[in-house]
Amino acid sequence: MKVAVFSTRKYDRAALSAAVESDVELRFQEARLVPETARLAEGCDAACVFVNDQADARVMGVFAELGVRGVVTRSAGFNHIDLASAERHGIPVLRVPAYSPHGVAEHALALMLTLNRRTHRAYNRVREGNFALDGLMGFEMHGKTAGVIGTGLIGASMCRILLGLGCEVLAFDVNQRADLQDAGVKYRAMDDLLPACDILTLHCPLLDSTRNLIDGQTLEKLRDHAMLINTSRGGLVDTGAVYAALRSGRLGSLGIDVYEEEDKLFFEDRSEHGVTDELIARLVALPNVLITGHQAFFTREAVDKIAATTAANLELVRSGVPEEHERRVRPR
Ligand code: NAD
């Protein structure tokens, strides 16, 4: 079996090579998958993609023509894949539904605590011999109200972490979980949750219904000086509106691991040429903003689990993916 692996980085190469069956030939491509690079899958049975690959209708057309029999994504999210088009061409799409929900929730916590206690600023100051505390004052998480949007695998882990810190945890999800309610989480409608939260953290998928979930209007409803954390998908947030709310002081701070336009930026070293995306450059310049480049998933445990599940997904493509398989994703 031959597999075109798009957007390959050193860690993918090592983990995937160790995980696949010995007769699977991995053809590693550093190139991102876009219509112009889709033909790199020529002669392959499957294409293996990552979050900023663009598996759109044109790409699916090329894959169908080349006889690619399956697309496996090394991610939980699948908003980068045109599922309807894949379905039309009879190309099954498989994902890694749960590789390390705790790792992503822990990264969201890292963003919260860093922004709150300014450890990023303290680190730089102390290295320069500056031990002054001005500008480093934070708040206690204990007793604060946190809002969690989306209480699936990652959101549930986030809820339990926040409960452990002594936060009051409010949540919004289209499905409510009794186990979280038993643990003390209170589900609320968005309009009731937003004004009550000191911290808002997003853990729902990017769907048509959740695009720009946080826009100018929702930001207006949020409590004054709240902290917004997004480790889910950039498109959940209208970043321009968030920048305006930060500048006006309505929004207290922002921690993001994902960005609407990240496909043109993330996973590359751009230090030689500087960042050309003006909005992200302006955000980076604000002291109350912390940005990481889609690294929430990036733990040793997660990379190994992603590789193992991807290898199993490739075997499913080889043997024929059952219609009802739990890792098969379909248009909603
Ligand atoms: P999941 O499917 O277990 O949970 C998603 C939850 O969102 C579900 O409970 C679902 O009911 C809920 N939901 C769906 N529509 C909603 C809506 N309109 N409003 C509120 N809630 C809604 O997914 P997960 O494993 O917890 O992952 C969540 C998201 O995190 C993924 O979709 C992915 O985009 C993102 N993610 C990011 C990273 C990273 O490295 N930054 C890594 C993994 C996943």
Short mmCIF file of C-alpha atoms and ligand atoms in Angstrom, two decimals:
data_model
loop_
_atom_site.label_atom_id
_atom_site.label_comp_id
_atom_site.label_asym_id
_atom_site.label_seq_id
_atom_site.Cartn_x
_atom_site.Cartn_y
_atom_site.Cartn_z
CA MET A 1 0.00 0.00 0.00
CA LYS A 2 1.31 3.48 -0.93
CA VAL A 3 0.39 6.61 0.96
CA ALA A 4 1.03 10.28 0.11
CA VAL A 5 1.66 12.06 3.40
CA PHE A 6 1.10 15.81 3.02
CA SER A 7 2.47 18.62 5.26
CA THR A 8 5.06 16.24 6.72
CA ARG A 9 7.28 17.49 9.54
CA LYS A 10 10.19 15.64 11.19
CA TYR A 11 8.02 14.38 14.06
CA ASP A 12 5.35 12.99 11.66
CA ARG A 13 7.98 11.12 9.69
CA ALA A 14 9.43 9.43 12.77
CA ALA A 15 6.13 8.57 14.46
CA LEU A 16 4.31 7.37 11.31
CA SER A 17 7.26 5.30 10.06
CA ALA A 18 7.33 3.48 13.41
CA ALA A 19 3.55 2.91 13.46
CA VAL A 20 2.61 1.59 9.99
CA GLU A 21 2.75 -2.03 8.83
CA SER A 22 6.04 -2.96 7.13
CA ASP A 23 4.45 -3.19 3.64
CA VAL A 24 3.05 0.35 3.76
CA GLU A 25 5.14 2.75 1.68
CA LEU A 26 4.91 6.29 3.04
CA ARG A 27 5.68 8.98 0.45
CA PHE A 28 6.45 11.99 2.61
CA GLN A 29 5.72 15.41 1.12
CA GLU A 30 6.58 18.62 2.91
CA ALA A 31 4.12 20.41 0.63
CA ARG A 32 0.74 21.44 1.93
CA LEU A 33 -2.16 19.81 0.09
CA VAL A 34 -3.85 22.30 -2.23
CA PRO A 35 -5.34 21.64 -5.69
CA GLU A 36 -1.93 22.37 -7.27
CA THR A 37 -0.13 19.72 -5.16
CA ALA A 38 -2.87 17.04 -5.18
CA ARG A 39 -1.15 15.15 -8.03
CA LEU A 40 1.68 14.27 -5.64
CA ALA A 41 -0.71 11.46 -4.63
CA GLU A 42 -0.34 9.84 -8.07
CA GLY A 43 0.14 6.08 -7.69
CA CYS A 44 -1.01 6.16 -4.04
CA ASP A 45 -3.88 4.27 -2.46
CA ALA A 46 -4.46 6.84 0.29
CA ALA A 47 -3.68 10.45 1.18
CA CYS A 48 -2.73 11.40 4.73
CA VAL A 49 -3.42 15.06 5.61
CA PHE A 50 -3.19 17.53 8.48
CA VAL A 51 -5.21 20.52 9.74
CA ASN A 52 -4.05 23.17 7.27
CA ASP A 53 -4.23 20.98 4.20
CA GLN A 54 -7.01 21.99 1.85
CA ALA A 55 -8.87 18.83 0.88
CA ASP A 56 -11.55 20.68 -1.07
CA ALA A 57 -13.81 19.64 -3.98
CA ARG A 58 -11.06 20.22 -6.61
CA VAL A 59 -8.63 18.07 -4.62
CA MET A 60 -11.24 15.32 -4.22
CA GLY A 61 -11.81 15.40 -7.99
CA VAL A 62 -8.08 14.88 -8.57
CA PHE A 63 -7.93 12.11 -5.95
CA ALA A 64 -10.88 10.31 -7.59
CA GLU A 65 -9.17 10.56 -10.98
CA LEU A 66 -5.91 9.18 -9.50
CA GLY A 67 -7.71 6.28 -7.80
CA VAL A 68 -6.97 7.40 -4.23
CA ARG A 69 -9.21 5.17 -2.11
CA GLY A 70 -9.21 7.00 1.21
CA VAL A 71 -8.24 10.21 3.02
CA VAL A 72 -6.95 9.90 6.57
CA THR A 73 -6.42 13.02 8.62
CA ARG A 74 -3.93 13.17 11.48
CA SER A 75 -6.38 15.29 13.47
CA ALA A 76 -9.66 15.23 15.34
CA GLY A 77 -11.02 18.28 13.47
CA PHE A 78 -12.11 17.75 9.84
CA ASN A 79 -13.20 21.23 8.75
CA HIS A 80 -10.32 21.21 6.21
CA ILE A 81 -11.96 18.36 4.29
CA ASP A 82 -14.92 18.68 1.91
CA LEU A 83 -16.84 15.68 3.22
CA ALA A 84 -19.75 16.02 0.79
CA SER A 85 -17.37 15.96 -2.16
CA ALA A 86 -15.45 13.00 -0.73
CA GLU A 87 -18.76 11.16 -0.30
CA ARG A 88 -19.80 11.93 -3.88
CA HIS A 89 -16.55 10.40 -5.14
CA GLY A 90 -16.91 7.41 -2.78
CA ILE A 91 -13.70 8.33 -0.92
CA PRO A 92 -13.99 7.50 2.78
CA VAL A 93 -12.53 10.02 5.24
CA LEU A 94 -11.12 8.80 8.53
CA ARG A 95 -9.88 10.85 11.48
CA VAL A 96 -8.31 10.48 14.92
CA PRO A 97 -11.29 11.28 17.13
CA ALA A 98 -9.63 11.25 20.52
CA TYR A 99 -5.88 11.31 20.75
CA SER A 100 -5.18 13.46 23.72
CA PRO A 101 -8.08 15.54 24.95
CA HIS A 102 -6.22 16.18 28.20
CA GLY A 103 -3.19 17.57 26.34
CA VAL A 104 -5.30 20.19 24.53
CA ALA A 105 -7.16 21.15 27.71
CA GLU A 106 -3.85 21.43 29.57
CA HIS A 107 -2.54 23.78 26.88
CA ALA A 108 -5.65 25.95 27.25
CA LEU A 109 -4.89 26.03 30.97
CA ALA A 110 -1.29 27.03 30.22
CA LEU A 111 -2.58 29.97 28.15
CA MET A 112 -4.98 31.00 30.94
CA LEU A 113 -2.40 30.87 33.72
CA THR A 114 0.33 32.55 31.68
CA LEU A 115 -1.95 35.41 30.64
CA ASN A 116 -3.28 35.75 34.16
CA ARG A 117 -0.02 35.60 36.14
CA ARG A 118 2.15 37.10 33.33
CA THR A 119 4.82 34.45 33.70
CA HIS A 120 5.89 35.18 30.09
CA ARG A 121 6.70 38.77 31.06
CA ALA A 122 8.30 37.75 34.38
CA TYR A 123 10.57 35.28 32.58
CA ASN A 124 11.97 37.99 30.31
CA ARG A 125 12.27 40.56 33.10
CA VAL A 126 14.17 38.31 35.50
CA ARG A 127 16.63 37.35 32.74
CA GLU A 128 17.47 41.05 32.46
CA GLY A 129 17.88 41.44 36.21
CA ASN A 130 14.53 43.22 36.62
CA PHE A 131 12.72 41.91 39.69
CA ALA A 132 10.05 44.63 39.84
CA LEU A 133 6.44 43.45 40.14
CA ASP A 134 4.71 46.40 38.44
CA GLY A 135 2.42 45.17 35.68
CA LEU A 136 2.51 41.54 36.83
CA MET A 137 -0.58 41.51 39.08
CA GLY A 138 -2.96 38.64 38.31
CA PHE A 139 -6.15 37.29 39.87
CA GLU A 140 -7.00 34.09 41.72
CA MET A 141 -8.70 31.50 39.56
CA HIS A 142 -10.33 30.07 42.68
CA GLY A 143 -13.89 31.39 42.93
CA LYS A 144 -13.94 32.88 39.40
CA THR A 145 -16.53 31.89 36.80
CA ALA A 146 -15.35 30.09 33.68
CA GLY A 147 -17.51 29.42 30.61
CA VAL A 148 -16.78 26.35 28.50
CA ILE A 149 -18.31 26.24 25.00
CA GLY A 150 -18.43 22.65 23.80
CA THR A 151 -18.20 19.89 26.40
CA GLY A 152 -17.01 16.99 24.26
CA LEU A 153 -13.77 15.20 25.04
CA ILE A 154 -11.57 18.31 25.35
CA GLY A 155 -14.24 20.55 26.86
CA ALA A 156 -15.05 17.91 29.51
CA SER A 157 -11.39 17.67 30.47
CA MET A 158 -11.27 21.49 30.65
CA CYS A 159 -14.35 21.53 32.90
CA ARG A 160 -12.75 19.09 35.34
CA ILE A 161 -9.48 21.08 35.43
CA LEU A 162 -11.39 24.30 36.12
CA LEU A 163 -13.50 22.63 38.82
CA GLY A 164 -10.22 21.42 40.37
CA LEU A 165 -9.00 25.02 40.50
CA GLY A 166 -12.13 25.99 42.41
CA CYS A 167 -13.84 27.82 39.54
CA GLU A 168 -17.56 27.97 39.06
CA VAL A 169 -18.00 26.27 35.68
CA LEU A 170 -20.79 27.21 33.28
CA ALA A 171 -21.11 25.44 29.96
CA PHE A 172 -22.90 25.60 26.65
CA ASP A 173 -23.28 22.64 24.30
CA VAL A 174 -25.98 21.37 21.98
CA ASN A 175 -25.72 18.10 23.97
CA GLN A 176 -25.59 18.19 27.77
CA ARG A 177 -23.60 15.61 29.75
CA ALA A 178 -25.02 14.24 32.99
CA ASP A 179 -21.56 13.23 34.30
CA LEU A 180 -20.38 16.84 34.09
CA GLN A 181 -23.57 18.11 35.71
CA ASP A 182 -23.02 15.62 38.54
CA ALA A 183 -19.47 16.99 38.92
CA GLY A 184 -20.84 20.53 39.33
CA VAL A 185 -20.93 21.98 35.80
CA LYS A 186 -23.99 24.13 35.10
CA TYR A 187 -25.30 24.29 31.53
CA ARG A 188 -26.60 27.70 30.50
CA ALA A 189 -27.87 29.34 27.30
CA MET A 190 -25.14 31.40 25.59
CA ASP A 191 -26.87 34.69 26.43
CA ASP A 192 -26.93 33.79 30.15
CA LEU A 193 -23.40 32.39 30.19
CA LEU A 194 -21.55 35.27 28.47
CA PRO A 195 -22.23 38.07 30.99
CA ALA A 196 -21.36 35.75 33.90
CA CYS A 197 -17.88 34.65 32.77
CA ASP A 198 -14.47 35.92 33.84
CA ILE A 199 -12.93 33.40 31.44
CA LEU A 200 -14.44 31.98 28.25
CA THR A 201 -12.82 28.97 26.59
CA LEU A 202 -13.88 27.46 23.25
CA HIS A 203 -13.94 23.70 22.63
CA CYS A 204 -16.62 23.15 19.97
CA PRO A 205 -15.85 22.15 16.37
CA LEU A 206 -15.85 24.63 13.49
CA LEU A 207 -19.11 24.07 11.60
CA ASP A 208 -21.28 26.39 9.52
CA SER A 209 -23.33 26.90 12.69
CA THR A 210 -20.32 27.81 14.85
CA ARG A 211 -18.37 30.03 12.41
CA ASN A 212 -17.73 33.42 14.05
CA LEU A 213 -19.56 32.25 17.15
CA ILE A 214 -17.61 34.97 18.92
CA ASP A 215 -18.21 38.17 16.96
CA GLY A 216 -18.84 41.83 17.80
CA GLN A 217 -22.32 41.04 19.16
CA THR A 218 -21.29 38.18 21.44
CA LEU A 219 -18.27 40.17 22.66
CA GLU A 220 -20.67 42.94 23.70
CA LYS A 221 -22.48 40.43 25.93
CA LEU A 222 -19.30 39.16 27.60
CA ARG A 223 -18.43 40.41 31.08
CA ASP A 224 -16.11 43.45 31.08
CA HIS A 225 -12.37 42.59 31.00
CA ALA A 226 -13.00 38.86 30.53
CA MET A 227 -10.32 36.51 29.19
CA LEU A 228 -11.00 34.67 25.91
CA ILE A 229 -9.18 31.41 25.13
CA ASN A 230 -9.44 29.59 21.79
CA THR A 231 -7.61 26.31 21.27
CA SER A 232 -10.30 24.91 18.96
CA ARG A 233 -10.40 26.48 15.48
CA GLY A 234 -9.64 30.04 14.36
CA GLY A 235 -12.90 30.40 12.41
CA LEU A 236 -14.92 30.27 15.65
CA VAL A 237 -13.80 33.83 16.31
CA ASP A 238 -14.08 37.05 14.31
CA THR A 239 -10.49 38.08 15.02
CA GLY A 240 -10.98 41.66 13.80
CA ALA A 241 -13.82 42.16 16.28
CA VAL A 242 -11.70 40.62 19.04
CA TYR A 243 -8.83 43.00 18.26
CA ALA A 244 -11.22 45.98 18.46
CA ALA A 245 -12.56 44.71 21.83
CA LEU A 246 -9.01 44.35 23.18
CA ARG A 247 -8.09 47.86 22.02
CA SER A 248 -11.20 49.40 23.58
CA GLY A 249 -10.51 47.56 26.85
CA ARG A 250 -13.82 45.65 26.78
CA LEU A 251 -11.97 42.36 26.44
CA GLY A 252 -9.32 41.84 29.11
CA SER A 253 -7.01 39.35 27.44
CA LEU A 254 -6.78 36.81 24.64
CA GLY A 255 -5.02 33.46 24.40
CA ILE A 256 -5.17 31.67 21.06
CA ASP A 257 -3.57 28.54 19.65
CA VAL A 258 -5.54 28.81 16.40
CA TYR A 259 -6.18 31.66 13.98
CA GLU A 260 -8.61 32.20 11.10
CA GLU A 261 -5.79 32.70 8.58
CA GLU A 262 -3.36 30.23 10.13
CA ASP A 263 -3.00 28.11 6.99
CA LYS A 264 -0.77 30.85 5.51
CA LEU A 265 1.34 31.17 8.69
CA PHE A 266 1.54 28.27 11.09
CA PHE A 267 3.90 25.28 11.17
CA GLU A 268 6.64 27.25 9.33
CA ASP A 269 9.63 29.30 10.49
CA ARG A 270 8.88 32.78 9.12
CA SER A 271 11.46 34.62 11.24
CA GLU A 272 13.67 35.54 8.26
CA HIS A 273 10.96 37.40 6.36
CA GLY A 274 8.78 38.68 9.20
CA VAL A 275 5.05 38.14 9.55
CA THR A 276 3.07 39.71 6.72
CA ASP A 277 -0.37 39.09 8.26
CA GLU A 278 -1.18 42.54 9.67
CA LEU A 279 -3.86 41.45 12.11
CA ILE A 280 -1.69 38.87 13.82
CA ALA A 281 1.22 41.34 13.91
CA ARG A 282 -1.03 43.85 15.68
CA LEU A 283 -2.28 41.19 18.11
CA VAL A 284 1.26 40.04 18.94
CA ALA A 285 2.15 43.64 19.83
CA LEU A 286 -0.46 43.75 22.62
CA PRO A 287 0.82 42.79 26.10
CA ASN A 288 -2.46 41.06 27.03
CA VAL A 289 -2.35 38.66 24.06
CA LEU A 290 -0.64 35.29 23.97
CA ILE A 291 -0.45 33.32 20.72
CA THR A 292 0.87 29.82 20.12
CA GLY A 293 1.02 28.24 16.67
CA HIS A 294 -1.43 25.31 16.87
CA GLN A 295 0.66 23.40 19.38
CA ALA A 296 -2.06 22.41 21.87
CA PHE A 297 -2.10 18.85 20.49
CA PHE A 298 1.68 18.59 20.51
CA THR A 299 2.63 16.16 23.27
CA ARG A 300 4.70 13.00 23.00
CA GLU A 301 1.64 10.97 23.95
CA ALA A 302 -0.58 12.62 21.34
CA VAL A 303 1.90 12.33 18.46
CA ASP A 304 2.31 8.59 19.16
CA LYS A 305 -1.45 8.08 19.46
CA ILE A 306 -2.12 10.02 16.24
CA ALA A 307 0.43 7.86 14.41
CA ALA A 308 -1.03 4.61 15.81
CA THR A 309 -4.63 5.54 14.91
CA THR A 310 -3.55 6.83 11.48
CA ALA A 311 -1.79 3.51 10.83
CA ALA A 312 -4.99 1.67 11.85
CA ASN A 313 -7.03 4.00 9.60
CA LEU A 314 -4.75 3.17 6.65
CA GLU A 315 -5.40 -0.53 7.28
CA LEU A 316 -9.14 0.23 7.18
CA VAL A 317 -8.70 1.95 3.81
CA ARG A 318 -6.79 -1.10 2.60
CA SER A 319 -9.48 -3.58 3.73
CA GLY A 320 -12.52 -1.37 2.95
CA VAL A 321 -13.94 1.03 5.53
CA PRO A 322 -17.26 -0.17 7.03
CA GLU A 323 -20.09 2.33 6.45
CA GLU A 324 -20.68 2.77 10.17
CA HIS A 325 -17.11 2.88 11.44
CA GLU A 326 -16.63 5.24 14.41
CA ARG A 327 -13.60 6.96 12.85
CA ARG A 328 -15.34 7.52 9.52
CA VAL A 329 -16.57 11.11 9.14
CA ARG A 330 -19.56 12.01 7.03
CA PRO A 331 -21.22 15.28 5.97
CA ARG A 332 -23.69 16.55 8.58
P1 NAD B 1 -15.73 16.45 20.47
O1 NAD B 1 -16.42 16.07 19.21
O2 NAD B 1 -15.46 15.41 21.51
O3 NAD B 1 -16.57 17.63 21.19
C1 NAD B 1 -17.11 18.72 20.53
C2 NAD B 1 -18.32 19.19 21.33
O4 NAD B 1 -18.83 20.39 20.72
C3 NAD B 1 -19.47 18.16 21.36
O5 NAD B 1 -19.89 17.95 22.70
C4 NAD B 1 -20.55 18.83 20.52
O6 NAD B 1 -21.87 18.50 20.97
C5 NAD B 1 -20.23 20.30 20.77
N1 NAD B 1 -20.86 21.17 19.80
C6 NAD B 1 -21.19 20.93 18.51
N2 NAD B 1 -21.81 22.00 17.98
C7 NAD B 1 -21.87 22.94 18.95
C8 NAD B 1 -22.40 24.25 19.02
N3 NAD B 1 -23.00 24.81 17.96
N4 NAD B 1 -22.28 24.94 20.20
C9 NAD B 1 -21.68 24.36 21.26
N5 NAD B 1 -21.18 23.12 21.26
C10 NAD B 1 -21.28 22.42 20.12
O7 NAD B 1 -14.40 17.19 20.02
P2 NAD B 1 -13.05 17.40 20.88
O8 NAD B 1 -12.15 16.25 20.72
O9 NAD B 1 -13.43 17.85 22.24
O10 NAD B 1 -12.39 18.60 20.06
C11 NAD B 1 -13.02 19.88 19.99
C12 NAD B 1 -12.32 20.70 18.92
O11 NAD B 1 -10.99 21.00 19.36
C13 NAD B 1 -12.11 19.97 17.58
O12 NAD B 1 -13.25 20.11 16.74
C14 NAD B 1 -10.91 20.65 17.01
O13 NAD B 1 -11.35 21.69 16.16
C15 NAD B 1 -10.20 21.25 18.22
N6 NAD B 1 -8.85 20.67 18.46
C16 NAD B 1 -7.78 21.51 18.50
C17 NAD B 1 -6.50 21.00 18.73
C18 NAD B 1 -5.27 21.88 18.80
O14 NAD B 1 -4.15 21.37 18.71
N7 NAD B 1 -5.41 23.18 18.98
C19 NAD B 1 -6.34 19.62 18.89
C20 NAD B 1 -7.47 18.79 18.85
C21 NAD B 1 -8.73 19.32 18.62
#
